[in-house]
Amino acid sequence: MTDSNPVFFLSYARTPGPQGADADQPVFSFFEELGEQVARLTGVPAEQAGHVDRPDTGSNGWLSKLTASSVFVPLYAPRYFTDPLSGRQWTAFKRHVGPDYGRAVVPVVWIPHRQGTTLPLAALDIPTHLPLEGGDEERRAQDHYAESGLYQLMEVEEDDQRTYRAILGRLARRIARVWEDTPTRPVSIERLTDRRGLLDAFAPQPSRPILRITVIAPTAGRLPPGRDAISYGSDIESWQPYRTARGTLTQQAFALARNLGFEPELIPFDKAYESIAHCKFIAPSMLVVDAWILDDVRIAEQLRHIVRADRPWLAMMAVLAEDDPQTRRHETRLRSLLETTLSRHQHLREMPSTARGTAARGIPRADAFAWLFAELAKSCHLRFLDSVQAVSPRPTGIPGGRRPTSD
């Protein structure tokens, strides 16, 4: 971690009005105490342990600090989930860390949610409880924290702050553990934003059909034997197989999906495999596979299992870039791997010229990838509707609006 990289970013909803800075002083006091404890646990200077926006911070001054932080610490309160800036900060951190961002979020129950209300969808899977480390006294402290919130515990008399101090220490230890377990993932501010900017994660979004996208490729740190690292980066999202295309393959897939009217979701392969192989969650899904990853026997077997499962709402797209010299040299071997792993399904063997068959045997160029992605995304969505609405009238306004026949 460099001198400019905070361990954690504290996100809170500012109190509106001219007296807001005074009303938010408890937030800043908590931040200072939390930073001191995190500094002792991590060995960083106290002034570099965390970042919080002050009243005089510029409108987007927080973004550079967020992109450098490893842990996101939101102060949960009813107003937090109605504050547009808090929602934008949540979105930025999610894009900063990636699909598994939840493991790097350490929420603080500042003011408990009102009875009868629920957290917004974006926060539902983030646990607010702290793992127990002690006995009955520890459990009572946790119950008091969940019931009253940290703000109320902080406001009691100084000599009766045992519960507040206990929870403060637990939060600091959890932040330190997350920081130690979270690899550095530098992301530029430009990569955090798209043409729509940073949306409020908690605001109701226009209804768009979901398209799940899973990218299966090596990373620069875990390459197949003999494979060059030039097309890869520190994470799967950095994969850029087509030398003549702009941006990573994930960026291209997301742009294509949005242009088709979908809301794309990036799903890690382990989660996608569990859902697809065991049909735990049905959704239109695209699996984009680097032919080079099939040297991994375990992944190849998982993909064969998915092919045998024959989910109609799923399409496999294999990348075999012809403008990659190393791929050209190994083309025969890689095509054999694709045939063995992805193309053995009876439907693909009987109809080799379909979009599904073509995509499974290896896509040589970026323009062909774009065309096949569009065809298969629309097809998967319509097949998905057939799966879950077999006895219902087909809705209108489906992207593409065409029933699949020989895709």
PDB file of C-alpha atoms in Angstrom, residues 85-201:
ATOM      1  CA  LEU A  85     -24.187  10.506  -3.058  1.00  0.00           C
ATOM      2  CA  SER A  86     -24.047   7.433  -0.798  1.00  0.00           C
ATOM      3  CA  GLY A  87     -25.643   5.388  -3.585  1.00  0.00           C
ATOM      4  CA  ARG A  88     -23.079   6.624  -6.100  1.00  0.00           C
ATOM      5  CA  GLN A  89     -20.224   5.808  -3.720  1.00  0.00           C
ATOM      6  CA  TRP A  90     -21.623   2.287  -3.334  1.00  0.00           C
ATOM      7  CA  THR A  91     -21.747   1.880  -7.119  1.00  0.00           C
ATOM      8  CA  ALA A  92     -18.192   3.183  -7.500  1.00  0.00           C
ATOM      9  CA  PHE A  93     -16.812   0.755  -4.913  1.00  0.00           C
ATOM     10  CA  LYS A  94     -18.653  -2.167  -6.492  1.00  0.00           C
ATOM     11  CA  ARG A  95     -17.063  -1.364  -9.845  1.00  0.00           C
ATOM     12  CA  HIS A  96     -13.701  -0.772  -8.170  1.00  0.00           C
ATOM     13  CA  VAL A  97     -13.537  -4.196  -6.488  1.00  0.00           C
ATOM     14  CA  GLY A  98     -15.568  -6.311  -8.923  1.00  0.00           C
ATOM     15  CA  PRO A  99     -18.326  -8.935  -8.619  1.00  0.00           C
ATOM     16  CA  ASP A 100     -17.230 -10.138  -5.162  1.00  0.00           C
ATOM     17  CA  TYR A 101     -17.210  -6.619  -3.719  1.00  0.00           C
ATOM     18  CA  GLY A 102     -19.405  -7.718  -0.796  1.00  0.00           C
ATOM     19  CA  ARG A 103     -16.452  -9.348   0.965  1.00  0.00           C
ATOM     20  CA  ALA A 104     -14.738  -5.926   1.108  1.00  0.00           C
ATOM     21  CA  VAL A 105     -17.749  -4.088   2.592  1.00  0.00           C
ATOM     22  CA  VAL A 106     -17.799  -3.721   6.394  1.00  0.00           C
ATOM     23  CA  PRO A 107     -21.113  -2.018   7.248  1.00  0.00           C
ATOM     24  CA  VAL A 108     -21.688  -0.150  10.510  1.00  0.00           C
ATOM     25  CA  VAL A 109     -25.189  -0.125  12.007  1.00  0.00           C
ATOM     26  CA  TRP A 110     -25.156   3.585  12.846  1.00  0.00           C
ATOM     27  CA  ILE A 111     -28.925   4.035  13.291  1.00  0.00           C
ATOM     28  CA  PRO A 112     -30.998   0.827  13.011  1.00  0.00           C
ATOM     29  CA  HIS A 113     -33.487   0.491  10.183  1.00  0.00           C
ATOM     30  CA  ARG A 114     -37.054   1.339  11.066  1.00  0.00           C
ATOM     31  CA  GLN A 115     -39.269  -1.571  12.049  1.00  0.00           C
ATOM     32  CA  GLY A 116     -41.155  -2.988   9.093  1.00  0.00           C
ATOM     33  CA  THR A 117     -38.652  -1.752   6.513  1.00  0.00           C
ATOM     34  CA  THR A 118     -35.951  -3.711   4.702  1.00  0.00           C
ATOM     35  CA  LEU A 119     -32.564  -2.935   3.257  1.00  0.00           C
ATOM     36  CA  PRO A 120     -32.404  -2.137  -0.463  1.00  0.00           C
ATOM     37  CA  LEU A 121     -31.559  -4.969  -2.809  1.00  0.00           C
ATOM     38  CA  ALA A 122     -27.956  -3.812  -3.253  1.00  0.00           C
ATOM     39  CA  ALA A 123     -27.245  -4.325   0.462  1.00  0.00           C
ATOM     40  CA  LEU A 124     -29.280  -7.455   1.194  1.00  0.00           C
ATOM     41  CA  ASP A 125     -26.373  -9.912   0.834  1.00  0.00           C
ATOM     42  CA  ILE A 126     -23.921  -7.893   2.955  1.00  0.00           C
ATOM     43  CA  PRO A 127     -23.870  -9.234   6.556  1.00  0.00           C
ATOM     44  CA  THR A 128     -24.155  -6.561   9.243  1.00  0.00           C
ATOM     45  CA  HIS A 129     -23.405  -8.857  12.178  1.00  0.00           C
ATOM     46  CA  LEU A 130     -19.887  -9.312  13.505  1.00  0.00           C
ATOM     47  CA  PRO A 131     -18.661 -12.892  14.070  1.00  0.00           C
ATOM     48  CA  LEU A 132     -18.709 -13.786  17.756  1.00  0.00           C
ATOM     49  CA  GLU A 133     -15.305 -13.975  19.441  1.00  0.00           C
ATOM     50  CA  GLY A 134     -16.392 -14.410  23.068  1.00  0.00           C
ATOM     51  CA  GLY A 135     -19.115 -15.672  25.372  1.00  0.00           C
ATOM     52  CA  ASP A 136     -22.307 -14.268  26.859  1.00  0.00           C
ATOM     53  CA  GLU A 137     -20.953 -10.751  27.367  1.00  0.00           C
ATOM     54  CA  GLU A 138     -19.896 -10.604  23.735  1.00  0.00           C
ATOM     55  CA  ARG A 139     -23.320 -11.796  22.629  1.00  0.00           C
ATOM     56  CA  ARG A 140     -25.067  -9.174  24.758  1.00  0.00           C
ATOM     57  CA  ALA A 141     -22.869  -6.451  23.261  1.00  0.00           C
ATOM     58  CA  GLN A 142     -23.765  -7.610  19.751  1.00  0.00           C
ATOM     59  CA  ASP A 143     -27.479  -7.668  20.567  1.00  0.00           C
ATOM     60  CA  HIS A 144     -27.285  -4.166  22.064  1.00  0.00           C
ATOM     61  CA  TYR A 145     -25.421  -2.951  18.958  1.00  0.00           C
ATOM     62  CA  ALA A 146     -28.002  -4.441  16.577  1.00  0.00           C
ATOM     63  CA  GLU A 147     -30.890  -3.023  18.579  1.00  0.00           C
ATOM     64  CA  SER A 148     -29.584   0.472  19.356  1.00  0.00           C
ATOM     65  CA  GLY A 149     -26.982   1.216  16.694  1.00  0.00           C
ATOM     66  CA  LEU A 150     -23.460   2.500  17.218  1.00  0.00           C
ATOM     67  CA  TYR A 151     -24.474   6.171  17.313  1.00  0.00           C
ATOM     68  CA  GLN A 152     -26.609   5.644  20.413  1.00  0.00           C
ATOM     69  CA  LEU A 153     -23.901   3.518  22.084  1.00  0.00           C
ATOM     70  CA  MET A 154     -21.393   6.272  21.382  1.00  0.00           C
ATOM     71  CA  GLU A 155     -23.575   8.962  22.941  1.00  0.00           C
ATOM     72  CA  VAL A 156     -23.837   7.378  26.402  1.00  0.00           C
ATOM     73  CA  GLU A 157     -21.713   8.614  29.307  1.00  0.00           C
ATOM     74  CA  GLU A 158     -17.971   8.128  28.870  1.00  0.00           C
ATOM     75  CA  ASP A 159     -17.704   5.708  31.799  1.00  0.00           C
ATOM     76  CA  ASP A 160     -20.453   3.480  30.363  1.00  0.00           C
ATOM     77  CA  GLN A 161     -19.071   3.012  26.832  1.00  0.00           C
ATOM     78  CA  ARG A 162     -17.878  -0.557  27.260  1.00  0.00           C
ATOM     79  CA  THR A 163     -20.229  -1.833  24.549  1.00  0.00           C
ATOM     80  CA  TYR A 164     -19.257   0.959  22.161  1.00  0.00           C
ATOM     81  CA  ARG A 165     -15.548   0.268  22.699  1.00  0.00           C
ATOM     82  CA  ALA A 166     -16.062  -3.462  22.196  1.00  0.00           C
ATOM     83  CA  ILE A 167     -17.912  -2.998  18.914  1.00  0.00           C
ATOM     84  CA  LEU A 168     -15.406  -0.374  17.751  1.00  0.00           C
ATOM     85  CA  GLY A 169     -12.583  -2.858  18.299  1.00  0.00           C
ATOM     86  CA  ARG A 170     -14.450  -5.611  16.483  1.00  0.00           C
ATOM     87  CA  LEU A 171     -15.078  -3.365  13.478  1.00  0.00           C
ATOM     88  CA  ALA A 172     -11.405  -2.354  13.367  1.00  0.00           C
ATOM     89  CA  ARG A 173     -10.274  -5.980  13.461  1.00  0.00           C
ATOM     90  CA  ARG A 174     -12.688  -6.924  10.709  1.00  0.00           C
ATOM     91  CA  ILE A 175     -11.453  -4.047   8.536  1.00  0.00           C
ATOM     92  CA  ALA A 176      -7.839  -5.060   9.131  1.00  0.00           C
ATOM     93  CA  ARG A 177      -8.558  -8.679   8.179  1.00  0.00           C
ATOM     94  CA  VAL A 178     -10.355  -7.667   4.998  1.00  0.00           C
ATOM     95  CA  TRP A 179      -7.456  -5.340   4.107  1.00  0.00           C
ATOM     96  CA  GLU A 180      -4.920  -8.145   4.609  1.00  0.00           C
ATOM     97  CA  ASP A 181      -6.967 -10.581   2.491  1.00  0.00           C
ATOM     98  CA  THR A 182      -7.819  -8.153  -0.311  1.00  0.00           C
ATOM     99  CA  PRO A 183      -5.216  -7.919  -3.101  1.00  0.00           C
ATOM    100  CA  THR A 184      -4.423  -4.498  -4.484  1.00  0.00           C
ATOM    101  CA  ARG A 185      -6.559  -3.873  -7.566  1.00  0.00           C
ATOM    102  CA  PRO A 186      -5.739  -0.471  -9.026  1.00  0.00           C
ATOM    103  CA  VAL A 187      -8.609   0.848 -11.130  1.00  0.00           C
ATOM    104  CA  SER A 188      -8.602   4.174 -12.924  1.00  0.00           C
ATOM    105  CA  ILE A 189     -11.439   6.612 -12.365  1.00  0.00           C
ATOM    106  CA  GLU A 190     -12.265   6.322 -16.070  1.00  0.00           C
ATOM    107  CA  ARG A 191     -12.954   2.577 -15.685  1.00  0.00           C
ATOM    108  CA  LEU A 192     -15.362   3.231 -12.831  1.00  0.00           C
ATOM    109  CA  THR A 193     -17.694   5.269 -15.000  1.00  0.00           C
ATOM    110  CA  ASP A 194     -19.585   4.400 -18.144  1.00  0.00           C
ATOM    111  CA  ARG A 195     -21.670   6.512 -20.491  1.00  0.00           C
ATOM    112  CA  ARG A 196     -24.401   6.721 -17.832  1.00  0.00           C
ATOM    113  CA  GLY A 197     -22.022   7.842 -15.092  1.00  0.00           C
ATOM    114  CA  LEU A 198     -22.221   6.529 -11.531  1.00  0.00           C
ATOM    115  CA  LEU A 199     -25.808   5.583 -10.779  1.00  0.00           C
ATOM    116  CA  ASP A 200     -27.349   5.627  -7.322  1.00  0.00           C
ATOM    117  CA  ALA A 201     -27.222   1.981  -6.235  1.00  0.00           C
TER     118      ALA A 201
END
